[in-house]
Short mmCIF file of C-alpha atoms in Angstrom, two decimals:
data_model
loop_
_atom_site.label_atom_id
_atom_site.label_comp_id
_atom_site.label_asym_id
_atom_site.label_seq_id
_atom_site.Cartn_x
_atom_site.Cartn_y
_atom_site.Cartn_z
CA MET A 4 48.24 146.94 169.06
CA ALA A 5 51.66 148.58 168.51
CA VAL A 6 53.47 145.47 169.85
CA MET A 7 51.55 143.22 167.44
CA PHE A 8 52.44 145.52 164.54
CA SER A 9 56.14 145.50 165.58
CA LYS A 10 56.11 141.68 165.77
CA LEU A 11 54.55 141.52 162.30
CA MET A 12 57.20 143.88 160.92
CA CYS A 13 59.95 141.71 162.50
CA ARG A 14 58.64 138.72 160.54
CA PHE A 15 59.54 140.71 157.41
CA GLY A 16 62.96 141.61 158.86
CA ILE A 17 62.03 145.21 159.67
CA GLY A 18 63.03 146.10 163.21
CA ALA A 19 64.34 142.57 163.88
CA THR A 20 67.44 141.70 165.90
CA LYS A 21 70.61 142.21 163.80
CA ILE A 22 73.94 140.39 163.83
CA ASP A 23 77.35 141.68 162.74
CA LEU A 24 80.51 139.56 162.70
CA ILE A 25 83.49 141.77 163.56
CA LEU A 26 86.84 140.16 162.64
CA ASN A 27 90.03 141.11 164.51
CA LYS A 28 91.73 141.83 161.14
CA LYS A 29 91.07 141.37 157.41
CA GLU A 30 94.22 139.49 156.28
CA PHE A 31 95.21 136.01 157.42
CA CYS A 32 97.74 133.31 156.51
CA PRO A 33 96.87 129.66 155.83
CA GLY A 34 96.62 127.86 159.19
CA ASP A 35 95.79 131.04 161.15
CA VAL A 36 93.02 131.14 163.72
CA ILE A 37 90.59 133.90 162.81
CA LYS A 38 89.15 135.58 165.89
CA GLY A 39 86.34 138.04 166.24
CA GLU A 40 83.00 138.72 167.83
CA TYR A 41 79.38 138.46 166.91
CA GLU A 42 77.67 141.72 167.86
CA LEU A 43 73.94 141.29 168.32
CA THR A 44 71.61 144.27 168.56
CA GLY A 45 68.03 143.68 169.67
CA GLY A 46 65.24 144.96 167.50
CA ARG A 47 61.95 146.60 168.34
CA VAL A 48 60.50 143.60 170.17
CA GLU A 49 61.76 140.60 172.11
CA GLN A 50 62.76 137.66 169.89
CA LYS A 51 63.71 134.07 170.71
CA LEU A 52 67.03 133.01 169.17
CA LYS A 53 67.35 129.54 167.70
CA ARG A 54 70.92 129.50 166.37
CA ILE A 55 73.79 131.42 164.80
CA GLU A 56 75.16 129.85 161.62
CA THR A 57 78.41 130.92 159.98
CA ASP A 58 79.68 129.53 156.67
CA LEU A 59 83.21 130.10 155.37
CA LEU A 60 82.84 130.44 151.60
CA GLN A 61 85.46 130.35 148.87
CA TYR A 62 84.43 131.94 145.59
CA ASP A 63 86.16 130.88 142.36
CA GLN A 64 85.63 133.49 139.66
CA ASN A 65 86.81 131.13 136.89
CA SER A 66 83.99 128.66 137.52
CA ASP A 67 81.62 131.28 139.04
CA ARG A 68 81.03 128.94 141.99
CA SER A 69 81.08 129.26 145.76
CA SER A 70 82.15 126.37 147.98
CA VAL A 71 81.44 126.01 151.69
CA LEU A 72 84.81 125.24 153.31
CA HIS A 73 83.69 125.29 156.94
CA GLN A 74 80.44 125.62 158.90
CA ASN A 75 80.00 126.77 162.48
CA THR A 76 76.69 126.61 164.35
CA ILE A 77 75.93 127.95 167.81
CA LEU A 78 72.64 126.62 169.17
CA SER A 79 70.71 128.97 171.41
CA SER A 80 67.51 128.99 173.39
CA SER A 81 67.93 132.53 174.67
CA THR A 82 65.81 135.60 174.15
CA MET A 83 66.99 138.94 172.81
CA LYS A 84 65.16 141.78 174.50
CA ALA A 85 64.23 144.89 172.55
CA ASN A 86 67.34 147.06 171.96
CA GLU A 87 69.57 144.66 173.95
CA GLN A 88 73.30 144.57 173.07
CA ARG A 89 75.15 141.24 173.26
CA THR A 90 78.63 140.05 172.24
CA ILE A 91 79.61 136.41 171.56
CA HIS A 92 83.19 135.36 170.81
CA PHE A 93 84.00 133.78 167.44
CA SER A 94 86.98 131.78 166.17
CA CYS A 95 87.71 129.67 163.10
CA ARG A 96 90.94 127.93 162.09
CA LEU A 97 91.93 128.20 158.43
CA SER A 98 93.25 125.08 156.75
CA ASP A 99 96.89 125.10 155.69
CA SER A 100 95.73 124.02 152.22
CA PHE A 101 93.54 127.05 151.38
CA PRO A 102 95.02 128.88 148.40
CA PRO A 103 95.77 132.60 148.82
CA SER A 104 93.26 135.22 147.73
CA SER A 105 93.73 136.45 144.17
CA ASP A 106 91.80 138.04 141.32
CA ASN A 107 90.12 134.63 140.84
CA VAL A 108 89.75 133.37 144.44
CA SER A 109 88.07 135.23 147.30
CA TYR A 110 86.81 134.36 150.78
CA LYS A 111 84.01 135.50 153.04
CA PHE A 112 81.98 134.53 156.06
CA VAL A 113 78.20 134.49 155.72
CA THR A 114 76.50 134.66 159.12
CA ARG A 115 72.81 133.99 159.72
CA LEU A 116 70.94 134.69 162.94
CA VAL A 117 67.92 132.34 162.99
CA PHE A 118 64.91 132.99 165.20
CA ASP A 119 62.14 130.67 166.39
CA ASP A 120 59.67 132.48 164.14
CA GLY A 121 61.78 131.68 161.06
CA VAL A 122 63.11 135.20 160.48
CA ASN A 123 66.79 135.45 159.55
CA SER A 124 69.29 138.28 159.88
CA VAL A 125 72.26 137.90 157.49
CA ASP A 126 75.77 139.42 157.52
CA HIS A 127 78.63 139.11 154.96
CA ASP A 128 82.30 139.66 155.82
CA GLU A 129 85.07 139.38 153.23
CA PHE A 130 88.71 138.75 154.15
CA GLN A 131 92.00 137.92 152.44
CA ILE A 132 94.28 134.91 152.72
CA VAL A 133 97.87 135.99 152.09
CA VAL A 134 101.21 134.18 152.06
#
């Protein structure tokens, strides 16, 4: 009965596997390769992973709009055991044409961990582009 309750709670995101994108630094130049790691921490029960999706977003304060500049998807058919720790390497090359961060322009990665049962775990990581 306790396992069924834990599975139900995971469907609402409580006690579900979590993801955290850890970047090697927070400031980059146009054309740099951003490196880091996805750190996954298993939840209360075993969950089947479907994919990891990461979007590179640019936010323009003047127009109050976000644009997706790059998307990265890692397909998976693995299972995260309860309380398991896992690390997956991450890299993304910045375009030479991205404008530097400013009061009006900012950047972040939005990472989603998608499970077979439709539950998502989401992480946001801001960074700066400098010249």
